[in-house]
Amino acid sequence: MRLRDLDLNLLVIFHQIVVDKSVSGAAENLGISQPAVSNALKRLRAAFNDELFVRTRYGMQPTPYASLLVEPIAQTIDLLNTAINQQDSFDPLKSKKCFYVAMTDIGDIYFLPRLIDTLLTQYPGISVKTLRSHAGLATSLAEGEIDLAIGLHPELQAGFYQRRLFHHRYVCLCRKDHPLIRLPITRENFCHYGHIKITSPGTGHGEIDTIMQHAGLERDIRLEIPHFIAVAHILQNTDLVATVPERFALSCLGPFNLRSLPLPIDLPEIAINLFWHSKYHRDPANKWFRQLIFELFVD
């Protein structure tokens, strides 16, 4: 007999008869009629070409052949029940799961302190690993190698869900005693001082420089770097300035003794979204983690 020729629902009834040792008891616990169980048993006997159960004073007892099937069928049903129930719930208080999140270095600076503090104090078994966005990000999300992605990812369209967290507004960042602080924020004054250009590949930040050029801002670029992590360290000891997202600037003011200033032109705000693949939209762990991020960071 081939497995594909067998109605697998019959195995559930087989297992219940083994447990209850009674056709009527199995029917009651399964919530179906006794004739339905009797009919299922008849089909099982025909399929296996064996009586499977015989009536005794101790109830329905499996035949020697059926006894060989009892444990494998019970294990299979138990495994299926476990798998199905795992899709219905996720307990972050007991879980030891590590979530993988793709974000930029500026994401590390902005998101991680508050996120990790929340996890350590409320969900100590949960851990996080961050990775940089890459060309295969869509595939990594689809295959479950990465759980979530945060940032500007216009390439994540078909097959993905997204939710807006906030918009990035840009400001000028400089040291607290910078000469620019005492001057009107005109285009000329803004462009007079040396600038740090942050390209941050795979994000929308590099587009800001293109917009500035189209607006006629001829900045004196003295340093070009692909990340934000060193910006505050450099600014606190030089007269360089940098155009950065406001949330990043706010995290640097106190620790690095810096100041933020308005820009001389209006720059478009960049939407920062949370992305996940549709395959994991109903996954309870993924759902719980993204909801936590919404609650902590959504505007």
PDB file of C-alpha atoms in Angstrom:
ATOM      1  CA  MET A   1       0.000   0.000   0.000  1.00  0.00           C
ATOM      2  CA  ARG A   2       1.238   3.479  -0.869  1.00  0.00           C
ATOM      3  CA  LEU A   3       0.833   6.274   1.656  1.00  0.00           C
ATOM      4  CA  ARG A   4      -0.722   8.550  -0.938  1.00  0.00           C
ATOM      5  CA  ASP A   5      -3.575   6.052  -1.328  1.00  0.00           C
ATOM      6  CA  LEU A   6      -4.512   6.364   2.354  1.00  0.00           C
ATOM      7  CA  ASP A   7      -6.739   9.061   3.825  1.00  0.00           C
ATOM      8  CA  LEU A   8      -4.464  10.372   6.599  1.00  0.00           C
ATOM      9  CA  ASN A   9      -7.493  11.432   8.650  1.00  0.00           C
ATOM     10  CA  LEU A  10      -8.066   7.726   9.246  1.00  0.00           C
ATOM     11  CA  LEU A  11      -4.793   7.560  11.188  1.00  0.00           C
ATOM     12  CA  VAL A  12      -6.140  10.122  13.657  1.00  0.00           C
ATOM     13  CA  ILE A  13      -9.133   7.851  14.264  1.00  0.00           C
ATOM     14  CA  PHE A  14      -6.846   4.808  14.543  1.00  0.00           C
ATOM     15  CA  HIS A  15      -4.808   6.614  17.203  1.00  0.00           C
ATOM     16  CA  GLN A  16      -7.912   7.669  19.144  1.00  0.00           C
ATOM     17  CA  ILE A  17      -9.266   4.092  19.218  1.00  0.00           C
ATOM     18  CA  VAL A  18      -5.894   2.987  20.609  1.00  0.00           C
ATOM     19  CA  VAL A  19      -6.099   5.658  23.323  1.00  0.00           C
ATOM     20  CA  ASP A  20      -9.759   5.099  24.277  1.00  0.00           C
ATOM     21  CA  LYS A  21      -9.976   1.346  23.543  1.00  0.00           C
ATOM     22  CA  SER A  22     -13.534   2.093  22.400  1.00  0.00           C
ATOM     23  CA  VAL A  23     -15.272   3.126  19.202  1.00  0.00           C
ATOM     24  CA  SER A  24     -17.841   5.176  21.106  1.00  0.00           C
ATOM     25  CA  GLY A  25     -15.165   6.801  23.284  1.00  0.00           C
ATOM     26  CA  ALA A  26     -13.107   7.741  20.228  1.00  0.00           C
ATOM     27  CA  ALA A  27     -16.204   9.228  18.599  1.00  0.00           C
ATOM     28  CA  GLU A  28     -16.969  11.327  21.674  1.00  0.00           C
ATOM     29  CA  ASN A  29     -13.410  12.658  22.038  1.00  0.00           C
ATOM     30  CA  LEU A  30     -13.105  13.423  18.340  1.00  0.00           C
ATOM     31  CA  GLY A  31     -16.498  15.116  18.240  1.00  0.00           C
ATOM     32  CA  ILE A  32     -17.895  12.901  15.499  1.00  0.00           C
ATOM     33  CA  SER A  33     -20.616  10.250  15.397  1.00  0.00           C
ATOM     34  CA  GLN A  34     -20.076   6.636  16.354  1.00  0.00           C
ATOM     35  CA  PRO A  35     -21.143   5.418  12.870  1.00  0.00           C
ATOM     36  CA  ALA A  36     -18.465   7.716  11.387  1.00  0.00           C
ATOM     37  CA  VAL A  37     -15.790   6.062  13.529  1.00  0.00           C
ATOM     38  CA  SER A  38     -17.124   2.590  12.681  1.00  0.00           C
ATOM     39  CA  ASN A  39     -17.032   3.448   8.979  1.00  0.00           C
ATOM     40  CA  ALA A  40     -13.460   4.767   9.329  1.00  0.00           C
ATOM     41  CA  LEU A  41     -12.416   1.556  11.067  1.00  0.00           C
ATOM     42  CA  LYS A  42     -13.968  -0.449   8.228  1.00  0.00           C
ATOM     43  CA  ARG A  43     -11.938   1.560   5.694  1.00  0.00           C
ATOM     44  CA  LEU A  44      -8.770   1.086   7.742  1.00  0.00           C
ATOM     45  CA  ARG A  45      -9.290  -2.683   7.863  1.00  0.00           C
ATOM     46  CA  ALA A  46      -9.729  -2.757   4.111  1.00  0.00           C
ATOM     47  CA  ALA A  47      -6.691  -0.582   3.500  1.00  0.00           C
ATOM     48  CA  PHE A  48      -4.386  -2.602   5.758  1.00  0.00           C
ATOM     49  CA  ASN A  49      -6.064  -5.957   5.048  1.00  0.00           C
ATOM     50  CA  ASP A  50      -6.125  -6.667   8.769  1.00  0.00           C
ATOM     51  CA  GLU A  51      -8.723  -6.651  11.555  1.00  0.00           C
ATOM     52  CA  LEU A  52      -6.563  -4.082  13.430  1.00  0.00           C
ATOM     53  CA  PHE A  53      -8.758  -4.217  16.572  1.00  0.00           C
ATOM     54  CA  VAL A  54     -10.649  -6.992  18.336  1.00  0.00           C
ATOM     55  CA  ARG A  55     -13.229  -6.656  21.095  1.00  0.00           C
ATOM     56  CA  THR A  56     -12.188  -7.973  24.507  1.00  0.00           C
ATOM     57  CA  ARG A  57     -13.414  -7.482  28.058  1.00  0.00           C
ATOM     58  CA  TYR A  58     -10.665  -4.836  28.321  1.00  0.00           C
ATOM     59  CA  GLY A  59     -11.982  -2.918  25.320  1.00  0.00           C
ATOM     60  CA  MET A  60     -10.755  -2.711  21.741  1.00  0.00           C
ATOM     61  CA  GLN A  61      -7.281  -4.244  21.602  1.00  0.00           C
ATOM     62  CA  PRO A  62      -4.911  -3.938  18.627  1.00  0.00           C
ATOM     63  CA  THR A  63      -3.962  -7.001  16.653  1.00  0.00           C
ATOM     64  CA  PRO A  64      -0.259  -7.923  16.389  1.00  0.00           C
ATOM     65  CA  TYR A  65      -0.044  -6.055  13.080  1.00  0.00           C
ATOM     66  CA  ALA A  66      -1.810  -2.979  14.473  1.00  0.00           C
ATOM     67  CA  SER A  67       0.532  -3.044  17.471  1.00  0.00           C
ATOM     68  CA  LEU A  68       3.411  -2.405  15.061  1.00  0.00           C
ATOM     69  CA  LEU A  69       1.631   0.719  13.831  1.00  0.00           C
ATOM     70  CA  VAL A  70       0.664   2.174  17.210  1.00  0.00           C
ATOM     71  CA  GLU A  71       3.946   3.890  18.135  1.00  0.00           C
ATOM     72  CA  PRO A  72       4.886   5.282  14.675  1.00  0.00           C
ATOM     73  CA  ILE A  73       1.382   6.721  14.183  1.00  0.00           C
ATOM     74  CA  ALA A  74       1.352   8.209  17.714  1.00  0.00           C
ATOM     75  CA  GLN A  75       4.756   9.854  17.135  1.00  0.00           C
ATOM     76  CA  THR A  76       3.654  11.244  13.782  1.00  0.00           C
ATOM     77  CA  ILE A  77       0.482  12.762  15.227  1.00  0.00           C
ATOM     78  CA  ASP A  78       2.454  14.219  18.137  1.00  0.00           C
ATOM     79  CA  LEU A  79       4.984  15.806  15.767  1.00  0.00           C
ATOM     80  CA  LEU A  80       2.218  17.299  13.640  1.00  0.00           C
ATOM     81  CA  ASN A  81       0.415  18.674  16.684  1.00  0.00           C
ATOM     82  CA  THR A  82       3.644  20.265  17.919  1.00  0.00           C
ATOM     83  CA  ALA A  83       4.356  21.841  14.538  1.00  0.00           C
ATOM     84  CA  ILE A  84       0.814  23.190  14.192  1.00  0.00           C
ATOM     85  CA  ASN A  85       0.719  24.566  17.713  1.00  0.00           C
ATOM     86  CA  GLN A  86       4.097  26.269  17.265  1.00  0.00           C
ATOM     87  CA  GLN A  87       2.517  28.346  14.511  1.00  0.00           C
ATOM     88  CA  ASP A  88      -0.164  29.512  16.886  1.00  0.00           C
ATOM     89  CA  SER A  89       1.949  30.887  19.715  1.00  0.00           C
ATOM     90  CA  PHE A  90       5.325  32.285  20.718  1.00  0.00           C
ATOM     91  CA  ASP A  91       6.343  32.900  24.305  1.00  0.00           C
ATOM     92  CA  PRO A  92       9.127  35.535  24.396  1.00  0.00           C
ATOM     93  CA  LEU A  93       9.536  35.024  28.146  1.00  0.00           C
ATOM     94  CA  LYS A  94      10.649  31.410  27.608  1.00  0.00           C
ATOM     95  CA  SER A  95      12.188  31.583  24.140  1.00  0.00           C
ATOM     96  CA  LYS A  96      15.950  31.590  23.464  1.00  0.00           C
ATOM     97  CA  LYS A  97      15.491  32.761  19.881  1.00  0.00           C
ATOM     98  CA  CYS A  98      18.018  34.991  18.129  1.00  0.00           C
ATOM     99  CA  PHE A  99      16.492  37.438  15.636  1.00  0.00           C
ATOM    100  CA  TYR A 100      18.510  38.516  12.584  1.00  0.00           C
ATOM    101  CA  VAL A 101      17.926  42.104  11.457  1.00  0.00           C
ATOM    102  CA  ALA A 102      19.409  43.915   8.452  1.00  0.00           C
ATOM    103  CA  MET A 103      20.128  47.586   9.127  1.00  0.00           C
ATOM    104  CA  THR A 104      22.775  50.231   8.546  1.00  0.00           C
ATOM    105  CA  ASP A 105      25.365  51.408  11.070  1.00  0.00           C
ATOM    106  CA  ILE A 106      23.140  54.410  11.786  1.00  0.00           C
ATOM    107  CA  GLY A 107      20.395  51.897  12.517  1.00  0.00           C
ATOM    108  CA  ASP A 108      22.695  50.197  15.021  1.00  0.00           C
ATOM    109  CA  ILE A 109      23.285  53.526  16.739  1.00  0.00           C
ATOM    110  CA  TYR A 110      19.642  54.572  16.845  1.00  0.00           C
ATOM    111  CA  PHE A 111      17.725  51.325  17.355  1.00  0.00           C
ATOM    112  CA  LEU A 112      19.948  49.008  19.346  1.00  0.00           C
ATOM    113  CA  PRO A 113      20.402  50.810  22.682  1.00  0.00           C
ATOM    114  CA  ARG A 114      16.676  51.019  23.375  1.00  0.00           C
ATOM    115  CA  LEU A 115      15.858  47.659  21.807  1.00  0.00           C
ATOM    116  CA  ILE A 116      18.532  45.738  23.707  1.00  0.00           C
ATOM    117  CA  ASP A 117      17.662  47.455  26.979  1.00  0.00           C
ATOM    118  CA  THR A 118      14.046  46.340  26.538  1.00  0.00           C
ATOM    119  CA  LEU A 119      15.078  42.764  25.742  1.00  0.00           C
ATOM    120  CA  LEU A 120      17.520  42.519  28.646  1.00  0.00           C
ATOM    121  CA  THR A 121      15.018  43.811  31.188  1.00  0.00           C
ATOM    122  CA  GLN A 122      11.844  42.141  29.899  1.00  0.00           C
ATOM    123  CA  TYR A 123      12.804  39.234  27.605  1.00  0.00           C
ATOM    124  CA  PRO A 124      16.269  38.083  28.712  1.00  0.00           C
ATOM    125  CA  GLY A 125      16.252  34.944  26.571  1.00  0.00           C
ATOM    126  CA  ILE A 126      15.880  36.861  23.296  1.00  0.00           C
ATOM    127  CA  SER A 127      19.005  37.984  21.429  1.00  0.00           C
ATOM    128  CA  VAL A 128      19.638  39.994  18.261  1.00  0.00           C
ATOM    129  CA  LYS A 129      22.227  39.868  15.501  1.00  0.00           C
ATOM    130  CA  THR A 130      22.447  42.737  13.020  1.00  0.00           C
ATOM    131  CA  LEU A 131      23.738  42.468   9.480  1.00  0.00           C
ATOM    132  CA  ARG A 132      24.359  44.984   6.730  1.00  0.00           C
ATOM    133  CA  SER A 133      22.006  45.116   3.775  1.00  0.00           C
ATOM    134  CA  HIS A 134      23.381  43.457   0.653  1.00  0.00           C
ATOM    135  CA  ALA A 135      22.454  42.581  -2.912  1.00  0.00           C
ATOM    136  CA  GLY A 136      20.866  39.315  -1.818  1.00  0.00           C
ATOM    137  CA  LEU A 137      18.726  40.858   0.928  1.00  0.00           C
ATOM    138  CA  ALA A 138      15.429  39.847  -0.703  1.00  0.00           C
ATOM    139  CA  THR A 139      16.545  36.227  -0.969  1.00  0.00           C
ATOM    140  CA  SER A 140      17.834  36.172   2.606  1.00  0.00           C
ATOM    141  CA  LEU A 141      14.482  37.447   3.888  1.00  0.00           C
ATOM    142  CA  ALA A 142      12.539  34.968   1.764  1.00  0.00           C
ATOM    143  CA  GLU A 143      14.638  32.044   2.987  1.00  0.00           C
ATOM    144  CA  GLY A 144      14.414  33.075   6.645  1.00  0.00           C
ATOM    145  CA  GLU A 145      18.135  33.814   7.001  1.00  0.00           C
ATOM    146  CA  ILE A 146      17.152  37.361   8.001  1.00  0.00           C
ATOM    147  CA  ASP A 147      13.952  38.004   9.949  1.00  0.00           C
ATOM    148  CA  LEU A 148      13.482  41.743   9.359  1.00  0.00           C
ATOM    149  CA  ALA A 149      15.065  44.637   7.489  1.00  0.00           C
ATOM    150  CA  ILE A 150      14.949  48.261   8.590  1.00  0.00           C
ATOM    151  CA  GLY A 151      15.676  51.229   6.348  1.00  0.00           C
ATOM    152  CA  LEU A 152      14.982  52.489   2.850  1.00  0.00           C
ATOM    153  CA  HIS A 153      14.626  49.479   0.545  1.00  0.00           C
ATOM    154  CA  PRO A 154      12.660  50.333  -2.608  1.00  0.00           C
ATOM    155  CA  GLU A 155      13.744  47.014  -4.115  1.00  0.00           C
ATOM    156  CA  LEU A 156      11.617  45.073  -1.597  1.00  0.00           C
ATOM    157  CA  GLN A 157       8.243  45.155  -3.324  1.00  0.00           C
ATOM    158  CA  ALA A 158       6.446  41.999  -4.525  1.00  0.00           C
ATOM    159  CA  GLY A 159       6.250  39.370  -1.818  1.00  0.00           C
ATOM    160  CA  PHE A 160       7.100  41.738   1.022  1.00  0.00           C
ATOM    161  CA  TYR A 161       5.203  43.585   3.698  1.00  0.00           C
ATOM    162  CA  GLN A 162       6.371  46.910   5.054  1.00  0.00           C
ATOM    163  CA  ARG A 163       5.346  49.376   7.712  1.00  0.00           C
ATOM    164  CA  ARG A 164       6.459  52.949   8.187  1.00  0.00           C
ATOM    165  CA  LEU A 165       8.379  53.656  11.377  1.00  0.00           C
ATOM    166  CA  PHE A 166       9.265  57.318  10.841  1.00  0.00           C
ATOM    167  CA  HIS A 167      10.754  59.867   8.436  1.00  0.00           C
ATOM    168  CA  HIS A 168      14.354  61.057   8.570  1.00  0.00           C
ATOM    169  CA  ARG A 169      14.735  64.847   8.584  1.00  0.00           C
ATOM    170  CA  TYR A 170      18.222  66.158   7.899  1.00  0.00           C
ATOM    171  CA  VAL A 171      20.246  68.688   9.901  1.00  0.00           C
ATOM    172  CA  CYS A 172      23.762  70.055   9.950  1.00  0.00           C
ATOM    173  CA  LEU A 173      25.991  68.614  12.688  1.00  0.00           C
ATOM    174  CA  CYS A 174      29.137  70.305  13.999  1.00  0.00           C
ATOM    175  CA  ARG A 175      31.159  70.778  17.183  1.00  0.00           C
ATOM    176  CA  LYS A 176      29.627  72.903  19.947  1.00  0.00           C
ATOM    177  CA  ASP A 177      31.998  75.875  19.469  1.00  0.00           C
ATOM    178  CA  HIS A 178      32.032  75.806  15.681  1.00  0.00           C
ATOM    179  CA  PRO A 179      32.196  79.281  14.046  1.00  0.00           C
ATOM    180  CA  LEU A 180      29.109  78.445  11.951  1.00  0.00           C
ATOM    181  CA  ILE A 181      26.963  78.563  15.088  1.00  0.00           C
ATOM    182  CA  ARG A 182      27.454  82.335  15.345  1.00  0.00           C
ATOM    183  CA  LEU A 183      26.602  82.972  11.678  1.00  0.00           C
ATOM    184  CA  PRO A 184      23.345  83.050   9.723  1.00  0.00           C
ATOM    185  CA  ILE A 185      22.716  79.679   8.074  1.00  0.00           C
ATOM    186  CA  THR A 186      23.032  80.864   4.507  1.00  0.00           C
ATOM    187  CA  ARG A 187      24.140  78.771   1.568  1.00  0.00           C
ATOM    188  CA  GLU A 188      27.438  80.645   1.454  1.00  0.00           C
ATOM    189  CA  ASN A 189      28.225  80.117   5.130  1.00  0.00           C
ATOM    190  CA  PHE A 190      27.165  76.491   4.968  1.00  0.00           C
ATOM    191  CA  CYS A 191      29.427  75.801   1.992  1.00  0.00           C
ATOM    192  CA  HIS A 192      32.367  77.776   3.352  1.00  0.00           C
ATOM    193  CA  TYR A 193      33.477  75.081   5.769  1.00  0.00           C
ATOM    194  CA  GLY A 194      34.802  71.657   4.959  1.00  0.00           C
ATOM    195  CA  HIS A 195      32.233  68.864   4.828  1.00  0.00           C
ATOM    196  CA  ILE A 196      32.136  65.183   5.580  1.00  0.00           C
ATOM    197  CA  LYS A 197      30.249  63.244   2.914  1.00  0.00           C
ATOM    198  CA  ILE A 198      28.626  59.988   4.069  1.00  0.00           C
ATOM    199  CA  THR A 199      27.660  57.741   1.193  1.00  0.00           C
ATOM    200  CA  SER A 200      26.312  54.779   3.230  1.00  0.00           C
ATOM    201  CA  PRO A 201      25.838  52.312   0.336  1.00  0.00           C
ATOM    202  CA  GLY A 202      22.468  50.606   0.084  1.00  0.00           C
ATOM    203  CA  THR A 203      20.596  53.476   1.734  1.00  0.00           C
ATOM    204  CA  GLY A 204      19.015  56.728   0.594  1.00  0.00           C
ATOM    205  CA  HIS A 205      21.597  58.916   2.319  1.00  0.00           C
ATOM    206  CA  GLY A 206      23.844  59.082  -0.725  1.00  0.00           C
ATOM    207  CA  GLU A 207      20.994  60.684  -2.675  1.00  0.00           C
ATOM    208  CA  ILE A 208      21.106  63.706  -0.366  1.00  0.00           C
ATOM    209  CA  ASP A 209      24.410  64.786  -1.888  1.00  0.00           C
ATOM    210  CA  THR A 210      22.942  64.534  -5.379  1.00  0.00           C
ATOM    211  CA  ILE A 211      19.995  66.707  -4.334  1.00  0.00           C
ATOM    212  CA  MET A 212      22.348  69.288  -2.827  1.00  0.00           C
ATOM    213  CA  GLN A 213      24.368  69.438  -6.019  1.00  0.00           C
ATOM    214  CA  HIS A 214      21.228  69.923  -8.109  1.00  0.00           C
ATOM    215  CA  ALA A 215      20.236  72.752  -5.731  1.00  0.00           C
ATOM    216  CA  GLY A 216      23.530  74.474  -6.434  1.00  0.00           C
ATOM    217  CA  LEU A 217      25.278  73.789  -3.130  1.00  0.00           C
ATOM    218  CA  GLU A 218      28.980  73.489  -3.955  1.00  0.00           C
ATOM    219  CA  ARG A 219      30.309  72.026  -0.739  1.00  0.00           C
ATOM    220  CA  ASP A 220      33.984  71.599   0.016  1.00  0.00           C
ATOM    221  CA  ILE A 221      34.118  67.840   0.593  1.00  0.00           C
ATOM    222  CA  ARG A 222      37.206  67.165   2.708  1.00  0.00           C
ATOM    223  CA  LEU A 223      36.367  63.640   3.770  1.00  0.00           C
ATOM    224  CA  GLU A 224      34.193  60.944   2.228  1.00  0.00           C
ATOM    225  CA  ILE A 225      33.303  57.844   4.230  1.00  0.00           C
ATOM    226  CA  PRO A 226      30.835  54.962   3.696  1.00  0.00           C
ATOM    227  CA  HIS A 227      29.402  54.953   7.235  1.00  0.00           C
ATOM    228  CA  PHE A 228      28.219  57.157  10.078  1.00  0.00           C
ATOM    229  CA  ILE A 229      29.947  55.540  13.014  1.00  0.00           C
ATOM    230  CA  ALA A 230      33.074  57.744  12.904  1.00  0.00           C
ATOM    231  CA  VAL A 231      31.323  61.038  12.085  1.00  0.00           C
ATOM    232  CA  ALA A 232      30.822  62.314  15.641  1.00  0.00           C
ATOM    233  CA  HIS A 233      34.384  61.426  16.638  1.00  0.00           C
ATOM    234  CA  ILE A 234      35.732  63.464  13.731  1.00  0.00           C
ATOM    235  CA  LEU A 235      33.441  66.462  14.174  1.00  0.00           C
ATOM    236  CA  GLN A 236      34.240  66.985  17.858  1.00  0.00           C
ATOM    237  CA  ASN A 237      37.881  67.747  17.065  1.00  0.00           C
ATOM    238  CA  THR A 238      37.643  69.614  13.736  1.00  0.00           C
ATOM    239  CA  ASP A 239      35.831  72.450  11.987  1.00  0.00           C
ATOM    240  CA  LEU A 240      34.248  70.019   9.547  1.00  0.00           C
ATOM    241  CA  VAL A 241      30.456  69.786   9.326  1.00  0.00           C
ATOM    242  CA  ALA A 242      28.183  66.956   8.190  1.00  0.00           C
ATOM    243  CA  THR A 243      24.620  66.616   6.918  1.00  0.00           C
ATOM    244  CA  VAL A 244      23.021  63.800   8.898  1.00  0.00           C
ATOM    245  CA  PRO A 245      19.576  62.499   9.932  1.00  0.00           C
ATOM    246  CA  GLU A 246      18.186  64.373  12.920  1.00  0.00           C
ATOM    247  CA  ARG A 247      17.761  61.250  15.048  1.00  0.00           C
ATOM    248  CA  PHE A 248      21.421  60.424  14.584  1.00  0.00           C
ATOM    249  CA  ALA A 249      22.364  64.003  15.459  1.00  0.00           C
ATOM    250  CA  LEU A 250      20.344  63.889  18.682  1.00  0.00           C
ATOM    251  CA  SER A 251      22.203  60.771  19.809  1.00  0.00           C
ATOM    252  CA  CYS A 252      25.540  62.556  19.335  1.00  0.00           C
ATOM    253  CA  LEU A 253      24.921  65.978  20.909  1.00  0.00           C
ATOM    254  CA  GLY A 254      25.582  65.145  24.549  1.00  0.00           C
ATOM    255  CA  PRO A 255      28.183  62.365  24.301  1.00  0.00           C
ATOM    256  CA  PHE A 256      30.330  64.234  21.749  1.00  0.00           C
ATOM    257  CA  ASN A 257      29.608  67.849  22.719  1.00  0.00           C
ATOM    258  CA  LEU A 258      28.113  68.677  19.326  1.00  0.00           C
ATOM    259  CA  ARG A 259      25.404  71.010  18.012  1.00  0.00           C
ATOM    260  CA  SER A 260      22.813  70.577  15.293  1.00  0.00           C
ATOM    261  CA  LEU A 261      21.783  73.403  12.982  1.00  0.00           C
ATOM    262  CA  PRO A 262      19.092  73.770  10.323  1.00  0.00           C
ATOM    263  CA  LEU A 263      20.113  73.395   6.701  1.00  0.00           C
ATOM    264  CA  PRO A 264      20.002  76.317   4.250  1.00  0.00           C
ATOM    265  CA  ILE A 265      17.744  74.327   1.894  1.00  0.00           C
ATOM    266  CA  ASP A 266      14.801  71.995   2.318  1.00  0.00           C
ATOM    267  CA  LEU A 267      15.731  68.390   1.768  1.00  0.00           C
ATOM    268  CA  PRO A 268      13.162  65.624   1.219  1.00  0.00           C
ATOM    269  CA  GLU A 269      12.594  63.418   4.210  1.00  0.00           C
ATOM    270  CA  ILE A 270      13.515  59.753   3.856  1.00  0.00           C
ATOM    271  CA  ALA A 271      11.017  57.128   4.984  1.00  0.00           C
ATOM    272  CA  ILE A 272      12.404  54.454   7.280  1.00  0.00           C
ATOM    273  CA  ASN A 273      10.339  51.273   7.048  1.00  0.00           C
ATOM    274  CA  LEU A 274      10.303  47.832   8.581  1.00  0.00           C
ATOM    275  CA  PHE A 275      10.248  44.994   5.995  1.00  0.00           C
ATOM    276  CA  TRP A 276       9.441  41.297   6.250  1.00  0.00           C
ATOM    277  CA  HIS A 277       8.681  38.564   3.754  1.00  0.00           C
ATOM    278  CA  SER A 278       5.080  37.460   3.234  1.00  0.00           C
ATOM    279  CA  LYS A 279       6.098  33.876   4.028  1.00  0.00           C
ATOM    280  CA  TYR A 280       6.603  34.922   7.664  1.00  0.00           C
ATOM    281  CA  HIS A 281       3.699  37.334   7.945  1.00  0.00           C
ATOM    282  CA  ARG A 282       1.789  34.958  10.250  1.00  0.00           C
ATOM    283  CA  ASP A 283       4.823  33.458  11.959  1.00  0.00           C
ATOM    284  CA  PRO A 284       4.232  34.155  15.682  1.00  0.00           C
ATOM    285  CA  ALA A 285       7.888  34.878  16.519  1.00  0.00           C
ATOM    286  CA  ASN A 286       8.317  37.253  13.588  1.00  0.00           C
ATOM    287  CA  LYS A 287       4.984  38.888  14.378  1.00  0.00           C
ATOM    288  CA  TRP A 288       5.906  39.402  18.030  1.00  0.00           C
ATOM    289  CA  PHE A 289       9.325  40.876  17.245  1.00  0.00           C
ATOM    290  CA  ARG A 290       8.131  43.331  14.637  1.00  0.00           C
ATOM    291  CA  GLN A 291       5.304  44.421  16.935  1.00  0.00           C
ATOM    292  CA  LEU A 292       7.882  45.127  19.641  1.00  0.00           C
ATOM    293  CA  ILE A 293       9.854  47.295  17.203  1.00  0.00           C
ATOM    294  CA  PHE A 294       6.656  49.139  16.203  1.00  0.00           C
ATOM    295  CA  GLU A 295       5.858  49.906  19.829  1.00  0.00           C
ATOM    296  CA  LEU A 296       9.376  51.150  20.559  1.00  0.00           C
ATOM    297  CA  PHE A 297      10.052  53.251  17.471  1.00  0.00           C
ATOM    298  CA  VAL A 298       6.985  54.048  15.376  1.00  0.00           C
ATOM    299  CA  ASP A 299       6.002  57.715  15.103  1.00  0.00           C
TER     300      ASP A 299
END
